[in-house]
């Protein structure tokens, strides 16, 4: 899909979300990337072959009041 230089990370690359945004829909919480990945605001993804990737955002530290 990617025709610009340098090329975007492939779908199989661990940094696939670094690809260029082709179509943005922030009001709906998703973005179509140049490599065909649909990236969601919650860090979940749908890959071009239909596989779903669960959200992988980090959870902040739990602060317990003393």
GROMACS .gro file of N, CA and C in nm:
model
  198
    1UNK      N    1   0.081  -0.121   0.000
    1UNK     CA    2   0.000   0.000   0.000
    1UNK      C    3   0.085   0.127   0.000
    2UNK      N    4   0.194   0.123   0.072
    2UNK     CA    5   0.276   0.241   0.095
    2UNK      C    6   0.359   0.275  -0.028
    3UNK      N    7   0.346   0.397  -0.078
    3UNK     CA    8   0.422   0.435  -0.197
    3UNK      C    9   0.514   0.553  -0.171
    4UNK      N   10   0.522   0.603  -0.049
    4UNK     CA   11   0.610   0.716  -0.021
    4UNK      C   12   0.742   0.668   0.041
    5UNK      N   13   0.839   0.759   0.051
    5UNK     CA   14   0.970   0.726   0.105
    5UNK      C   15   0.996   0.809   0.229
    6UNK      N   16   1.050   0.755   0.334
    6UNK     CA   17   1.075   0.614   0.353
    6UNK      C   18   0.944   0.539   0.369
    7UNK      N   19   0.943   0.412   0.337
    7UNK     CA   20   0.817   0.336   0.347
    7UNK      C   21   0.773   0.318   0.492
    8UNK      N   22   0.644   0.305   0.509
    8UNK     CA   23   0.586   0.283   0.642
    8UNK      C   24   0.620   0.142   0.691
    9UNK      N   25   0.614   0.123   0.823
    9UNK     CA   26   0.634  -0.013   0.877
    9UNK      C   27   0.526  -0.106   0.821
   10UNK      N   28   0.562  -0.229   0.799
   10UNK     CA   29   0.466  -0.327   0.748
   10UNK      C   30   0.370  -0.369   0.859
   11UNK      N   31   0.266  -0.438   0.821
   11UNK     CA   32   0.167  -0.487   0.916
   11UNK      C   33   0.229  -0.583   1.016
   12UNK      N   34   0.329  -0.658   0.975
   12UNK     CA   35   0.395  -0.755   1.063
   12UNK      C   36   0.500  -0.694   1.154
   13UNK      N   37   0.529  -0.568   1.134
   13UNK     CA   38   0.630  -0.500   1.214
   13UNK      C   39   0.574  -0.460   1.351
   14UNK      N   40   0.654  -0.469   1.458
   14UNK     CA   41   0.604  -0.432   1.591
   14UNK      C   42   0.567  -0.284   1.602
   15UNK      N   43   0.622  -0.199   1.515
   15UNK     CA   44   0.589  -0.056   1.518
   15UNK      C   45   0.491  -0.017   1.408
   16UNK      N   46   0.400  -0.110   1.372
   16UNK     CA   47   0.306  -0.086   1.261
   16UNK      C   48   0.221   0.039   1.281
   17UNK      N   49   0.196   0.081   1.406
   17UNK     CA   50   0.115   0.201   1.430
   17UNK      C   51   0.188   0.330   1.397
   18UNK      N   52   0.315   0.322   1.361
   18UNK     CA   53   0.392   0.439   1.320
   18UNK      C   54   0.367   0.474   1.173
   19UNK      N   55   0.286   0.397   1.104
   19UNK     CA   56   0.256   0.424   0.963
   19UNK      C   57   0.178   0.554   0.950
   20UNK      N   58   0.184   0.612   0.832
   20UNK     CA   59   0.115   0.738   0.803
   20UNK      C   60  -0.036   0.718   0.807
   21UNK      N   61  -0.108   0.814   0.864
   21UNK     CA   62  -0.254   0.809   0.868
   21UNK      C   63  -0.308   0.847   0.730
   22UNK      N   64  -0.389   0.759   0.673
   22UNK     CA   65  -0.449   0.782   0.542
   22UNK      C   66  -0.587   0.846   0.557
   23UNK      N   67  -0.661   0.802   0.658
   23UNK     CA   68  -0.796   0.853   0.682
   23UNK      C   69  -0.819   0.861   0.832
   24UNK      N   70  -0.850   0.980   0.881
   24UNK     CA   71  -0.868   1.001   1.025
   24UNK      C   72  -1.015   1.019   1.059
   25UNK      N   73  -1.060   0.950   1.163
   25UNK     CA   74  -1.196   0.962   1.212
   25UNK      C   75  -1.192   0.973   1.365
   26UNK      N   76  -1.131   1.082   1.416
   26UNK     CA   77  -1.116   1.095   1.561
   26UNK      C   78  -1.248   1.103   1.636
   27UNK      N   79  -1.352   1.151   1.569
   27UNK     CA   80  -1.483   1.157   1.633
   27UNK      C   81  -1.540   1.019   1.660
   28UNK      N   82  -1.491   0.920   1.586
   28UNK     CA   83  -1.533   0.781   1.605
   28UNK      C   84  -1.424   0.698   1.673
   29UNK      N   85  -1.305   0.756   1.691
   29UNK     CA   86  -1.198   0.690   1.763
   29UNK      C   87  -1.114   0.593   1.683
   30UNK      N   88  -1.106   0.610   1.549
   30UNK     CA   89  -1.023   0.520   1.470
   30UNK      C   90  -0.956   0.592   1.355
   31UNK      N   91  -0.847   0.526   1.305
   31UNK     CA   92  -0.764   0.583   1.198
   31UNK      C   93  -0.722   0.470   1.105
   32UNK      N   94  -0.728   0.494   0.975
   32UNK     CA   95  -0.678   0.398   0.877
   32UNK      C   96  -0.535   0.436   0.846
   33UNK      N   97  -0.444   0.343   0.863
   33UNK     CA   98  -0.303   0.369   0.838
   33UNK      C   99  -0.263   0.323   0.699
   34UNK      N  100  -0.153   0.376   0.649
   34UNK     CA  101  -0.104   0.347   0.515
   34UNK      C  102  -0.079   0.198   0.492
   35UNK      N  103  -0.045   0.124   0.596
   35UNK     CA  104  -0.017  -0.019   0.582
   35UNK      C  105  -0.144  -0.105   0.592
   36UNK      N  106  -0.261  -0.041   0.596
   36UNK     CA  107  -0.388  -0.113   0.598
   36UNK      C  108  -0.441  -0.144   0.737
   37UNK      N  109  -0.368  -0.108   0.840
   37UNK     CA  110  -0.411  -0.131   0.977
   37UNK      C  111  -0.515  -0.026   1.017
   38UNK      N  112  -0.618  -0.068   1.089
   38UNK     CA  113  -0.711   0.026   1.150
   38UNK      C  114  -0.671   0.036   1.297
   39UNK      N  115  -0.632   0.155   1.339
   39UNK     CA  116  -0.586   0.177   1.475
   39UNK      C  117  -0.693   0.252   1.553
   40UNK      N  118  -0.721   0.206   1.673
   40UNK     CA  119  -0.823   0.267   1.758
   40UNK      C  120  -0.759   0.348   1.870
   41UNK      N  121  -0.833   0.446   1.921
   41UNK     CA  122  -0.783   0.531   2.029
   41UNK      C  123  -0.742   0.453   2.152
   42UNK      N  124  -0.803   0.339   2.176
   42UNK     CA  125  -0.770   0.260   2.295
   42UNK      C  126  -0.648   0.171   2.273
   43UNK      N  127  -0.577   0.189   2.162
   43UNK     CA  128  -0.457   0.117   2.118
   43UNK      C  129  -0.487  -0.022   2.062
   44UNK      N  130  -0.613  -0.059   2.046
   44UNK     CA  131  -0.647  -0.183   1.977
   44UNK      C  132  -0.630  -0.162   1.827
   45UNK      N  133  -0.626  -0.273   1.753
   45UNK     CA  134  -0.604  -0.265   1.609
   45UNK      C  135  -0.684  -0.375   1.538
   46UNK      N  136  -0.717  -0.349   1.413
   46UNK     CA  137  -0.767  -0.452   1.323
   46UNK      C  138  -0.670  -0.453   1.206
   47UNK      N  139  -0.610  -0.569   1.181
   47UNK     CA  140  -0.513  -0.584   1.073
   47UNK      C  141  -0.584  -0.610   0.942
   48UNK      N  142  -0.519  -0.585   0.829
   48UNK     CA  143  -0.584  -0.602   0.698
   48UNK      C  144  -0.641  -0.742   0.673
   49UNK      N  145  -0.585  -0.845   0.738
   49UNK     CA  146  -0.637  -0.980   0.717
   49UNK      C  147  -0.753  -1.013   0.811
   50UNK      N  148  -0.797  -0.913   0.890
   50UNK     CA  149  -0.912  -0.932   0.979
   50UNK      C  150  -0.878  -0.968   1.122
   51UNK      N  151  -0.749  -0.995   1.149
   51UNK     CA  152  -0.710  -1.027   1.287
   51UNK      C  153  -0.727  -0.904   1.375
   52UNK      N  154  -0.773  -0.928   1.498
   52UNK     CA  155  -0.787  -0.820   1.595
   52UNK      C  156  -0.670  -0.826   1.693
   53UNK      N  157  -0.619  -0.709   1.728
   53UNK     CA  158  -0.513  -0.698   1.827
   53UNK      C  159  -0.572  -0.625   1.947
   54UNK      N  160  -0.568  -0.687   2.062
   54UNK     CA  161  -0.625  -0.628   2.184
   54UNK      C  162  -0.551  -0.500   2.221
   55UNK      N  163  -0.620  -0.408   2.288
   55UNK     CA  164  -0.553  -0.287   2.334
   55UNK      C  165  -0.430  -0.323   2.419
   56UNK      N  166  -0.325  -0.244   2.405
   56UNK     CA  167  -0.201  -0.272   2.476
   56UNK      C  168  -0.147  -0.148   2.547
   57UNK      N  169  -0.237  -0.061   2.586
   57UNK     CA  170  -0.191   0.059   2.658
   57UNK      C  171  -0.143   0.020   2.797
   58UNK      N  172  -0.051   0.097   2.848
   58UNK     CA  173   0.001   0.068   2.980
   58UNK      C  174  -0.090   0.129   3.085
   59UNK      N  175  -0.099   0.064   3.197
   59UNK     CA  176  -0.181   0.111   3.306
   59UNK      C  177  -0.090   0.187   3.403
   60UNK      N  178  -0.134   0.305   3.444
   60UNK     CA  179  -0.055   0.386   3.536
   60UNK      C  180  -0.040   0.320   3.671
   61UNK      N  181   0.052   0.370   3.748
   61UNK     CA  182   0.077   0.316   3.882
   61UNK      C  183  -0.041   0.344   3.972
   62UNK      N  184  -0.071   0.250   4.057
   62UNK     CA  185  -0.178   0.264   4.154
   62UNK      C  186  -0.124   0.337   4.275
   63UNK      N  187  -0.192   0.445   4.312
   63UNK     CA  188  -0.150   0.524   4.428
   63UNK      C  189  -0.246   0.494   4.540
   64UNK      N  190  -0.192   0.450   4.652
   64UNK     CA  191  -0.274   0.416   4.768
   64UNK      C  192  -0.251   0.522   4.875
   65UNK      N  193  -0.361   0.582   4.920
   65UNK     CA  194  -0.349   0.685   5.026
   65UNK      C  195  -0.315   0.617   5.157
   66UNK      N  196  -0.227   0.680   5.232
   66UNK     CA  197  -0.185   0.622   5.363
   66UNK      C  198  -0.278   0.664   5.474
   0.00000   0.00000   0.00000
